[in-house]
Amino acid sequence: MDKETAKSTILQLTSDINYHNELYYQKSNPEISDFDFDMMLEKLIALEEKFPEFRFPDSPSQRVGGTITKSFNTVRHQIPMLSLGNTYSPQELSDFDKRIAKGLGESTYSYVCELKFDGVAISIIYENGLLVQAATRGDGQYGDDITANIKTIRNIPLRLKTEQPPAKIEVRGEVFMPISVFKKLNEERLEQGSVALANPRNTTSGTLKMQDSSVVAARKLSCFIYTLYIDDQETNTHLENNKLLSSWGLPISPTYQHCASINEVLAYTTEWEQKRLKLDFDTDGVVVKINEMAHRSLLGNTSKSPRWAIAYKYKAEHARTQLESISYQVGRTGAITPVANLKPVLLAGTTVKRASLHNANEIERLNLREDDYVFIEKGGEIIPKITRVDLQSRPKSSKPVEFPTTCPECSTKLIRAEGEAVHYCPNENGCPPQIMGRMAHFIQRNAMDIDSMGEQTIKLLYENNLVKNPADLYDLTSNQIINLDNFKERSTENLLVGIAASKELPFERVLYALGIRFVGRTVAERLVAHFGHIDAIIQADYEELISAPEIGDKIAQSLIAYFSQESNIKIINRLRAAGLQFESQPDESESTTQVLKGKTFVVSGVFKNFSRDELKANIKLHGGKVVSSISAKLDYVVAGDNMGPSKKEKAMALNISIINEDEFVKLTQT
Ligand code: IVH
């Protein structure tokens, strides 16, 4: 491809991708599949690699990240990033209104109410329409330059949507993780045996400080803008600003409202107190702002906060109580979670006795000591959290909390890997909560789905020395069960039927049920699709494992560690003997043949006899797998017309067979 064509193709792709991105993120109305979108993006990335002179700073390729920042540069905020005064009652809001009225004398004024988004404040600078810098608030004067990370946030435009962009603007807003994204992330972490993250805000703040922007891209953060500073254009009101910002494609939450009086402001706060709980992001109050810019200048700022705005905080239900002790719970992977035992206290209608402390870092962050008085709050989670220590009432004699060095359940010495927040008990096969935790994982709905059994039954069976690993379940006899507390004929039979039924479940469920660290449901499916048989997975060495699609270093290491343990192999052999599924079963109803089983394809270009989607469906129909990027793990590239040249080069460099559609058809007929 010559330079001119490359340039025009890049520009065309950029505009197409931006168009589809907007349909997806601003209008929630996509026209093309995610896969096709990714293909366009990949084509663009490949072209940019070949012609780096046409890699423009607003290219959508920046969305996927990839920049590694060693440490963030410090930038100075031209205008300090202030904070807001807080109010907690209608009375305090009325007092604020009185101060405003006094400050503005005779003139009429109005307010704009917005929700107070509970995320991380950022500043973004656009020059001539182009996003050139994004920074954290820092101390208000100086923040960290996190431009690469902010560019991965899909609803933040890299270029303003206007023919005549202003020379320079600064916008400010809040970055947050949608609650749905947060929940999914935590589910995946638990599935993989990692520890759950505390809440969306901390996760957002941690994510924005990550050094690898491709990890940030995967975290699916979002943003709302609420402030505009513009040099070369007079704007009169906040409402006008919001309209301008929207017209440039910047994300404004539609929840704001113009209020003519403080009574309307109060009505807004009442209206949103419950409504906000249905949104997919956390809010902790309302921000009340004077609408007119001229009034804002007149009122000015104190050193800390503007006089023309105030936050109205919804009462987070909180209470004060005393820490009685800390228990340390051991999870199925051996992770130790500290839990605070509190003097019982009433909070939001229930008596609270415990609060999660997550890990040693959290205890340190809170500066928690034995016998401290603490404030607790109820967030989205079931267990409330400790927000802070009441330092004033700390007993003089109080001692710092000492994190245990040995397992509270089995006394084995705990380990804590370099840089990890979590302590682990390494005694996998002798530590009761780990053993029972693994059993509970094995029988759960997403795994072997033995619903005639619960954690209580596991405990009972374990304590009666009947089971200590999943294989023991399949040796249970009705005589053994019927003698247990609360078991009768009917319940005994139910239990055994449930266990027997699990033998029919497909291999991927069994593999997931084994509870190998980092092998969640999706990873188990990938492994089964690629290797097909447990022996192939057991025998695979590191190289073979990481050459499977989407299997990386961490998972490969974990698989090797798991299968290198004699005790695990023994359990697998017994489960096999009991009749559980350890190889993938071709889905007869859908696939014609399995001739492409274990083979991985990339489809690229335009074809004569198929649409791209048809071709992909065809591959899957024959048991093959379609992925989107060229890597050493690939078996074939099916190339049509206009296949990206750099893709082709990459495939050739990796010695991957490039075949045309006719050759592909032959492949499926052998
Ligand atoms: S206006 C002087 N509007 O709340 C700061 N702030 O406690 C004026 N925040 O640092 C900011 N939602 O991070 C404004 N709709 C909103 C907001 C909002 C959340 C945050 C912001 C600010 C903090 C002040």
XYZ file of C-alpha atoms and ligand atoms in Angstrom:
694
model
C 0.000 0.000 0.000
C 1.384 3.394 -0.898
C 1.539 6.273 1.525
C -1.386 8.183 0.138
C -3.713 5.194 0.259
C -2.507 4.351 3.742
C -3.262 7.839 4.924
C -6.714 7.953 3.406
C -7.530 4.452 4.691
C -6.409 5.456 8.182
C -8.559 8.568 8.091
C -11.551 6.655 6.795
C -11.172 3.949 9.441
C -10.782 6.590 12.136
C -13.964 8.292 11.128
C -15.867 4.983 10.848
C -14.638 3.820 14.255
C -15.512 7.142 15.865
C -18.961 6.929 14.341
C -19.569 3.432 15.707
C -18.043 4.344 19.044
C -20.474 7.192 19.414
C -23.414 4.983 18.466
C -22.321 2.527 21.123
C -21.347 4.767 24.001
C -23.393 7.918 23.587
C -26.469 6.573 21.881
C -26.442 2.946 23.119
C -27.526 1.917 19.657
C -24.779 0.002 17.841
C -25.070 -0.896 14.163
C -22.281 -3.445 13.988
C -21.130 -6.353 16.144
C -18.384 -5.982 18.734
C -16.319 -8.336 16.665
C -16.553 -6.224 13.540
C -15.739 -3.179 15.592
C -12.624 -4.891 16.946
C -11.628 -5.911 13.439
C -11.792 -2.306 12.259
C -9.727 -1.217 15.213
C -7.184 -3.918 14.552
C -6.916 -2.967 10.925
C -6.232 0.591 11.990
C -3.597 -0.478 14.517
C -1.866 -2.622 11.912
C -1.799 0.239 9.407
C -0.463 2.625 12.010
C 2.299 0.205 12.841
C 3.328 0.184 9.219
C 2.932 3.937 8.747
C 3.733 5.469 12.132
C 3.818 8.931 10.556
C 0.030 8.656 10.271
C -0.545 7.645 13.855
C -2.477 10.721 14.902
C -2.810 11.733 18.555
C -6.596 11.370 18.445
C -6.501 7.951 16.838
C -9.058 5.556 18.332
C -6.180 3.058 18.583
C -5.226 4.856 21.802
C -8.365 3.422 23.388
C -6.820 -0.005 23.747
C -3.959 1.349 25.765
C -0.566 -0.259 25.781
C 1.485 2.672 27.044
C 3.464 1.735 30.118
C 4.198 4.671 32.390
C 7.043 4.177 34.874
C 5.986 7.051 37.064
C 3.516 9.822 36.394
C 4.728 13.353 35.670
C 3.468 16.067 37.941
C 1.470 18.841 36.327
C 0.375 22.137 37.765
C -3.304 23.054 37.600
C -3.693 26.485 35.984
C -6.806 26.944 38.065
C -6.647 25.181 41.447
C -8.986 22.234 41.872
C -10.982 23.208 44.938
C -13.296 21.135 47.072
C -16.862 21.804 48.159
C -18.430 22.767 51.429
C -20.849 20.157 52.752
C -24.393 20.426 54.065
C -26.425 17.638 55.598
C -29.887 19.099 56.153
C -32.504 21.281 54.436
C -31.814 23.876 57.115
C -28.158 24.078 56.171
C -29.145 24.407 52.502
C -31.462 27.310 53.347
C -28.619 28.944 55.263
C -26.450 28.610 52.165
C -29.197 30.260 50.107
C -29.359 33.136 52.580
C -25.620 33.727 52.235
C -25.997 33.753 48.457
C -28.904 36.216 48.577
C -26.885 38.471 50.821
C -23.827 38.274 48.587
C -25.767 39.067 45.432
C -27.909 41.893 46.816
C -30.847 42.743 44.590
C -30.040 40.612 41.568
C -32.044 37.528 40.691
C -30.182 34.275 40.539
C -30.914 30.631 39.907
C -29.329 27.270 40.697
C -28.373 24.159 38.845
C -28.550 20.902 40.759
C -26.419 17.943 39.761
C -25.809 14.619 41.377
C -22.553 14.308 43.265
C -20.775 11.466 41.514
C -18.714 9.336 43.846
C -15.581 8.767 41.802
C -12.250 10.409 41.144
C -11.975 14.048 40.041
C -9.989 14.742 36.866
C -9.035 17.665 34.680
C -8.756 17.328 30.912
C -7.277 19.911 28.543
C -8.223 20.143 24.881
C -6.160 22.306 22.548
C -7.631 23.071 19.146
C -10.110 20.307 19.799
C -7.509 17.686 20.667
C -7.205 15.992 24.069
C -3.653 16.914 25.090
C -3.528 16.366 28.825
C -5.465 14.703 31.622
C -4.535 14.919 35.274
C -5.712 13.856 38.708
C -6.687 16.414 41.319
C -3.687 15.631 43.513
C -3.428 18.236 46.244
C -5.498 20.687 44.215
C -2.425 22.571 42.976
C -0.438 19.727 41.461
C -1.742 16.461 40.088
C -0.459 13.405 38.200
C -0.436 13.354 34.420
C -2.563 10.297 33.579
C -3.270 11.151 29.940
C -2.615 7.647 28.564
C -5.008 6.100 31.070
C -7.750 8.663 30.516
C -7.566 8.145 26.759
C -8.744 4.557 27.242
C -12.084 5.735 28.674
C -14.486 5.252 25.810
C -16.949 8.016 26.522
C -14.266 10.701 26.700
C -13.718 12.097 23.190
C -10.114 12.257 21.994
C -11.161 15.106 19.687
C -14.053 17.478 20.181
C -16.920 17.031 17.779
C -16.811 20.430 16.115
C -15.488 22.018 12.953
C -14.350 25.081 14.869
C -12.857 23.969 18.136
C -11.917 26.559 20.746
C -8.161 27.208 21.024
C -8.060 25.814 24.519
C -10.523 24.500 27.065
C -10.162 22.720 30.353
C -12.956 20.464 31.500
C -13.335 18.794 34.842
C -15.378 15.840 35.854
C -15.525 12.591 37.687
C -14.237 9.221 36.519
C -16.057 6.221 37.951
C -16.551 2.527 37.498
C -20.168 1.615 36.711
C -21.612 -0.596 39.440
C -22.380 -3.335 36.904
C -18.740 -3.356 35.751
C -17.555 -3.430 39.368
C -19.793 -6.361 40.232
C -18.635 -8.304 37.200
C -14.997 -7.609 38.021
C -15.498 -8.888 41.557
C -17.349 -11.972 40.370
C -14.442 -12.792 38.099
C -11.967 -12.218 40.895
C -13.831 -14.493 43.285
C -14.184 -17.106 40.600
C -10.433 -17.020 40.149
C -9.769 -17.291 43.845
C -8.701 -13.647 44.237
C -10.041 -11.367 46.934
C -12.958 -9.023 46.217
C -12.294 -5.290 45.785
C -13.878 -2.992 48.336
C -15.973 -0.550 46.297
C -16.186 1.144 42.878
C -14.540 4.385 44.004
C -11.377 2.818 45.421
C -11.197 0.549 42.418
C -11.429 3.551 40.085
C -8.736 5.381 41.942
C -6.470 2.335 41.925
C -7.161 1.729 38.243
C -6.296 5.297 37.226
C -2.924 4.924 38.901
C -2.039 1.759 37.023
C 1.027 1.937 34.911
C -0.144 -0.269 32.074
C -2.880 1.558 30.213
C -4.090 -1.623 28.507
C -5.166 -2.905 31.925
C -7.000 0.376 32.471
C -8.733 -0.057 29.101
C -10.016 -3.464 30.169
C -11.537 -2.027 33.345
C -14.226 -0.104 31.435
C -14.252 3.133 33.400
C -16.674 5.907 32.552
C -16.842 9.644 33.118
C -19.149 12.625 33.583
C -18.008 16.196 32.992
C -19.371 19.025 35.155
C -17.062 22.007 34.671
C -15.906 23.996 31.635
C -13.193 26.647 31.536
C -12.908 28.358 28.203
C -10.592 31.214 27.238
C -11.821 32.663 24.027
C -15.561 32.592 24.402
C -17.917 34.177 26.899
C -20.508 31.829 28.281
C -23.187 33.183 30.554
C -24.560 30.226 32.428
C -23.805 26.703 33.565
C -26.733 25.459 31.486
C -25.165 26.999 28.423
C -21.869 25.315 29.295
C -23.545 21.950 29.624
C -25.122 22.372 26.181
C -21.760 23.355 24.663
C -20.020 20.417 26.323
C -22.686 18.019 25.054
C -22.472 19.406 21.544
C -18.737 18.674 21.543
C -19.427 15.076 22.487
C -18.381 15.365 26.129
C -20.399 13.183 28.520
C -22.881 15.120 30.655
C -25.135 13.218 33.007
C -28.741 13.954 31.995
C -29.747 14.075 35.665
C -29.080 17.790 36.175
C -31.851 20.332 36.660
C -32.286 24.087 36.567
C -33.873 25.335 39.821
C -35.316 28.831 40.169
C -35.320 28.820 43.957
C -33.981 27.012 46.990
C -37.345 25.273 47.328
C -36.874 23.708 43.934
C -33.387 22.686 45.038
C -34.865 20.987 48.092
C -37.410 19.220 45.905
C -34.566 17.958 43.709
C -32.701 16.555 46.700
C -35.844 14.763 47.863
C -36.622 13.444 44.400
C -33.155 11.923 43.933
C -32.655 10.501 47.413
C -34.195 7.180 46.346
C -33.995 7.508 42.556
C -30.208 7.704 42.661
C -30.037 4.190 44.106
C -31.328 2.791 40.816
C -28.490 4.321 38.759
C -25.545 2.258 37.568
C -23.075 4.515 39.389
C -22.551 5.585 42.985
C -23.647 9.041 44.120
C -23.333 10.432 47.607
C -25.281 13.656 47.343
C -26.248 16.640 45.239
C -24.072 19.551 44.124
C -25.938 22.856 44.145
C -24.376 25.538 41.927
C -25.227 29.074 40.972
C -26.191 29.032 37.305
C -25.009 32.516 36.266
C -21.277 32.933 35.609
C -21.337 36.629 36.493
C -22.787 35.802 39.898
C -20.113 33.189 40.434
C -17.338 35.761 39.874
C -19.028 38.134 42.231
C -19.272 35.564 45.007
C -15.754 34.218 44.466
C -13.967 31.475 46.392
C -12.531 30.899 49.806
C -9.109 29.260 49.833
C -10.736 25.848 49.928
C -14.010 26.035 48.054
C -16.223 28.222 45.886
C -18.825 30.345 47.671
C -21.264 29.805 44.800
C -21.621 26.053 45.196
C -22.214 23.546 47.939
C -22.643 19.824 48.337
C -25.727 18.367 49.984
C -24.736 14.971 51.325
C -27.288 12.243 51.744
C -26.989 10.675 55.134
C -25.043 7.527 54.678
C -26.461 5.449 57.438
C -23.630 5.337 59.906
C -23.051 4.488 63.510
C -20.298 4.517 66.093
C -19.307 1.463 68.033
C -16.347 -0.300 69.588
C -14.074 -2.921 68.105
C -14.169 -6.036 70.261
C -11.822 -8.287 68.360
C -10.675 -9.265 64.908
C -11.264 -12.734 63.461
C -9.294 -14.071 60.558
C -11.247 -16.114 58.040
C -9.600 -18.574 55.708
C -11.009 -18.886 52.185
C -10.842 -21.837 49.822
C -7.625 -20.584 48.246
C -6.077 -20.013 51.650
C -6.535 -16.223 51.480
C -6.902 -14.721 54.955
C -9.626 -12.076 55.397
C -9.696 -10.094 58.630
C -13.194 -9.394 59.974
C -13.926 -6.876 62.718
C -16.174 -8.095 65.541
C -18.022 -5.089 66.887
C -20.064 -4.279 69.931
C -23.585 -4.758 68.448
C -25.086 -1.508 67.181
C -28.223 -0.568 65.261
C -27.593 0.619 61.674
C -30.204 1.149 58.967
C -32.680 -1.081 60.730
C -30.420 -4.033 61.465
C -28.085 -4.917 64.292
C -24.516 -4.927 63.085
C -21.917 -7.090 64.765
C -19.279 -7.438 62.089
C -17.487 -5.446 59.401
C -15.103 -6.561 56.696
C -11.523 -5.340 56.910
C -10.363 -6.859 53.588
C -6.630 -7.236 54.308
C -3.646 -6.039 56.314
C -3.347 -2.873 54.202
C -6.873 -1.823 55.113
C -6.117 -2.205 58.820
C -3.056 -0.064 58.282
C -4.951 2.513 56.228
C -7.551 2.888 58.958
C -4.790 2.992 61.575
C -6.947 0.594 63.555
C -5.944 -0.447 67.061
C -7.396 -2.885 69.545
C -10.384 -1.496 71.502
C -10.744 1.482 69.152
C -14.088 3.200 68.638
C -14.992 3.148 64.949
C -17.559 4.628 62.584
C -19.333 2.164 60.368
C -21.370 2.749 57.243
C -23.604 0.696 55.042
C -22.715 0.790 51.372
C -23.900 -1.470 48.597
C -22.312 -4.494 50.245
C -24.067 -6.731 52.705
C -21.395 -6.452 55.375
C -20.930 -2.824 56.452
C -17.545 -1.191 56.400
C -15.506 0.764 58.884
C -15.013 4.256 57.514
C -12.698 5.636 60.177
C -11.452 5.405 63.705
C -12.682 7.845 66.344
C -9.177 8.870 67.374
C -10.395 11.119 70.158
C -11.790 8.250 72.149
C -8.855 5.909 71.586
C -7.939 4.325 74.935
C -4.418 5.297 76.014
C -3.476 1.695 76.547
C -4.518 0.598 73.044
C -2.105 -1.560 71.107
C -1.675 -1.751 67.326
C -3.375 -4.706 65.661
C -0.894 -7.434 64.953
C -1.698 -9.431 61.850
C -1.212 -13.120 62.671
C 1.882 -14.844 61.345
C 0.314 -18.310 61.494
C -2.995 -19.671 60.211
C -5.774 -19.289 62.816
C -7.235 -22.636 61.741
C -4.237 -24.909 61.279
C -1.277 -22.937 62.681
C 0.753 -23.132 59.492
C 3.045 -20.142 58.907
C 1.326 -17.622 56.616
C 2.928 -16.312 53.449
C 2.505 -12.967 51.754
C 3.957 -12.592 48.290
C 5.993 -9.517 47.477
C 3.699 -6.623 46.623
C 0.501 -8.515 47.488
C -2.003 -7.209 49.991
C -3.252 -10.637 50.958
C -1.780 -13.213 53.340
C -2.190 -16.887 52.443
C -2.126 -20.146 54.362
C -0.140 -22.593 52.204
C -1.461 -25.734 53.942
C -3.924 -26.588 51.168
C -4.534 -30.187 52.096
C -4.601 -29.936 55.848
C -6.431 -26.702 56.581
C -10.148 -27.412 57.267
C -11.734 -24.193 55.890
C -9.690 -24.563 52.700
C -10.813 -28.156 52.305
C -14.466 -27.325 52.971
C -14.217 -24.166 50.868
C -13.024 -26.186 47.892
C -15.859 -28.656 48.403
C -18.371 -25.810 48.526
C -16.898 -24.451 45.312
C -17.100 -27.876 43.703
C -20.824 -28.336 44.352
C -21.952 -24.768 43.592
C -24.402 -23.962 40.836
C -21.901 -22.789 38.227
C -19.699 -25.786 38.909
C -21.140 -29.284 39.528
C -24.528 -27.910 40.536
C -25.224 -30.472 43.271
C -28.166 -28.588 44.689
C -29.222 -31.356 47.057
C -26.183 -30.385 49.071
C -25.218 -27.224 50.935
C -22.366 -25.950 53.044
C -23.963 -27.416 56.168
C -23.963 -30.887 54.647
C -20.353 -30.506 53.603
C -19.422 -29.575 57.124
C -21.333 -32.530 58.491
C -19.716 -34.933 56.053
C -16.280 -33.497 56.704
C -16.639 -33.601 60.475
C -17.778 -37.201 60.274
C -14.685 -38.036 58.313
C -16.697 -39.002 55.251
C -15.338 -36.490 52.741
C -12.218 -34.389 52.494
C -12.060 -33.892 48.760
C -14.531 -33.938 45.863
C -13.699 -37.481 44.865
C -14.918 -38.750 48.242
C -18.428 -37.548 47.346
C -18.754 -40.200 44.688
C -17.870 -42.987 47.154
C -20.613 -42.082 49.637
C -23.125 -44.800 50.407
C -26.662 -44.474 51.751
C -25.641 -46.271 54.939
C -23.066 -43.628 55.672
C -25.457 -40.757 55.082
C -28.584 -42.022 56.747
C -26.768 -42.223 60.067
C -25.956 -38.524 60.017
C -27.956 -35.949 61.996
C -31.184 -34.884 60.274
C -30.884 -37.347 57.421
C -33.770 -39.640 56.596
C -34.390 -42.012 53.738
C -35.798 -39.418 51.409
C -33.059 -36.839 51.985
C -30.377 -39.485 51.687
C -31.696 -40.547 48.332
C -31.971 -36.950 47.139
C -28.392 -36.329 48.049
C -27.117 -39.384 46.213
C -29.246 -38.665 43.146
C -27.865 -35.112 43.043
C -24.312 -36.387 43.239
C -24.894 -38.979 40.530
C -26.527 -36.440 38.214
C -23.408 -34.288 38.306
C -21.546 -36.991 36.391
C -23.345 -35.881 33.251
C -22.042 -32.324 33.336
C -19.583 -31.357 30.589
C -15.831 -31.272 31.050
C -15.580 -27.480 31.303
C -17.798 -27.504 34.389
C -15.676 -30.232 35.981
C -12.487 -28.335 35.217
C -13.910 -25.178 36.753
C -15.201 -27.128 39.753
C -11.684 -28.341 40.596
C -11.046 -24.813 41.838
C -7.640 -24.265 40.259
C -6.502 -20.726 40.999
C -7.180 -18.281 38.132
C -9.258 -20.882 36.284
C -12.680 -19.267 36.228
C -15.539 -20.375 34.019
C -14.286 -18.659 30.889
C -10.741 -19.899 31.261
C -12.035 -23.442 31.799
C -14.039 -23.177 28.583
C -10.994 -21.935 26.678
C -8.824 -24.746 27.991
C -11.387 -27.367 27.098
C -11.890 -25.891 23.622
C -8.167 -25.908 22.963
C -6.979 -29.112 24.606
C -10.138 -31.198 24.533
C -8.936 -33.719 27.125
C -7.687 -33.591 30.708
C -4.573 -35.594 29.799
C -3.612 -33.020 27.202
C -3.868 -30.278 29.818
C -1.941 -32.243 32.435
C 0.807 -33.080 29.991
C 1.070 -29.626 28.436
C 4.236 -27.781 29.372
C 4.428 -24.046 29.974
C 5.007 -23.223 26.290
C 2.058 -25.298 25.168
C -0.188 -23.811 27.811
C 0.552 -20.200 26.946
C 0.203 -20.954 23.261
C -3.489 -21.690 23.886
C -5.727 -18.705 23.074
C -6.141 -16.334 25.983
C -4.038 -18.375 28.398
C -1.316 -16.214 29.903
C 1.596 -16.618 32.237
C -0.343 -16.471 35.499
C -2.846 -19.157 34.495
C -0.156 -21.400 33.005
C 1.922 -21.229 36.196
C -1.093 -22.005 38.295
C -2.073 -25.033 36.159
C 1.443 -26.406 36.329
C 1.566 -25.958 40.096
C -1.808 -27.670 40.460
C -1.051 -30.689 38.290
C 2.407 -31.137 39.744
C 0.801 -32.145 43.031
C 0.410 -35.849 43.331
C -2.665 -35.457 45.550
C -4.509 -33.497 42.847
C -3.747 -36.075 40.186
C -5.060 -38.789 42.502
C -8.334 -36.912 42.953
C -8.688 -36.437 39.215
C -8.094 -40.135 38.600
C -10.714 -41.075 41.133
C -13.214 -38.626 39.646
C -12.543 -40.133 36.251
C -13.085 -43.606 37.574
C -16.360 -42.411 39.103
C -17.525 -41.429 35.622
C -17.161 -37.636 35.507
C -16.535 -36.001 32.152
C -12.915 -35.255 31.390
C -13.029 -34.691 27.682
C -14.979 -32.295 25.540
C -17.975 -33.638 23.794
C -18.650 -32.488 20.259
C -22.020 -30.847 20.092
C -23.624 -33.121 17.509
C -26.688 -30.991 17.065
C -24.772 -28.036 15.769
C -21.549 -29.193 14.259
C -21.401 -31.123 11.057
C -17.888 -32.362 11.637
C -15.111 -31.655 14.067
C -12.387 -31.448 11.456
C -11.235 -28.039 12.662
C -11.199 -29.008 16.313
C -8.300 -27.464 18.202
C -7.504 -25.128 15.318
C -7.563 -21.381 15.706
C -8.309 -18.930 12.929
C -8.152 -15.250 12.113
C -10.446 -14.089 9.343
C -9.338 -10.978 7.512
C -10.361 -9.166 4.342
C -13.314 -9.411 1.969
C -14.449 -12.720 0.450
C -16.152 -13.765 -2.760
C -18.462 -16.534 -1.580
C -18.945 -15.728 2.082
C -19.573 -12.735 4.254
C -17.035 -12.524 7.043
C -19.648 -13.586 9.579
C -20.610 -16.604 7.486
C -17.030 -17.665 7.275
C -16.598 -17.362 11.016
C -19.791 -19.333 11.645
C -18.485 -22.000 9.305
C -15.263 -22.327 11.245
C -17.159 -22.720 14.504
C -19.523 -25.208 12.926
C -16.576 -27.464 12.203
C -15.238 -27.196 15.721
C -12.648 -24.456 15.069
C -12.126 -21.270 17.006
C -12.054 -17.694 15.738
C -9.885 -15.051 17.380
C -9.226 -11.481 16.387
C -5.497 -10.967 16.583
C -2.500 -12.593 14.984
C -0.243 -14.376 17.427
C 1.991 -17.394 17.569
C -0.985 -19.328 18.960
C -2.772 -19.156 15.631
C -3.082 -22.009 13.126
C -4.532 -20.281 10.062
C -5.279 -16.883 8.645
C -8.115 -17.024 6.142
C -7.288 -14.091 3.893
C -9.647 -12.338 1.541
C -9.091 -9.284 -0.619
C -7.690 -6.220 1.099
C -6.201 -8.086 3.996
C -4.175 -5.624 6.068
C -0.537 -5.730 4.910
C 0.969 -5.603 8.355
C -1.298 -8.412 9.485
C -0.050 -10.411 6.558
C 3.534 -9.586 7.401
C 3.040 -10.546 11.016
C 1.430 -13.853 10.045
C 4.285 -14.580 7.656
C 6.899 -13.703 10.245
C 5.251 -16.155 12.652
C 5.091 -18.803 9.969
C 1.326 -19.101 10.145
C -0.466 -20.619 7.168
C -2.303 -18.005 5.150
C -5.072 -19.610 3.126
C -7.737 -18.264 0.790
C -11.420 -19.122 0.977
C -11.189 -21.999 -1.509
C -8.424 -23.581 0.475
C -10.513 -23.102 3.591
C -13.441 -24.940 2.026
C -11.133 -27.827 1.145
C -9.938 -27.903 4.739
C -13.465 -28.465 5.992
C -14.090 -31.250 3.499
C -11.131 -33.423 4.394
S -18.449 20.779 40.879
C -14.982 23.271 43.435
N -20.091 18.861 40.377
O -17.030 16.534 44.514
C -15.338 21.973 42.931
N -18.193 18.372 41.728
O -16.345 17.565 47.190
C -16.578 22.087 42.111
N -18.041 16.020 42.428
O -13.774 17.622 43.844
C -16.891 20.778 41.599
N -19.863 15.354 41.409
O -14.658 15.619 42.565
C -18.949 19.219 41.000
N -21.642 17.245 39.804
C -20.517 17.588 40.434
C -19.736 16.667 41.162
C -18.580 17.104 41.808
C -18.832 14.993 42.157
C -16.834 15.947 43.269
C -15.626 16.634 42.701
C -15.168 17.599 43.740
C -15.797 17.034 44.970
C -15.964 18.107 45.981
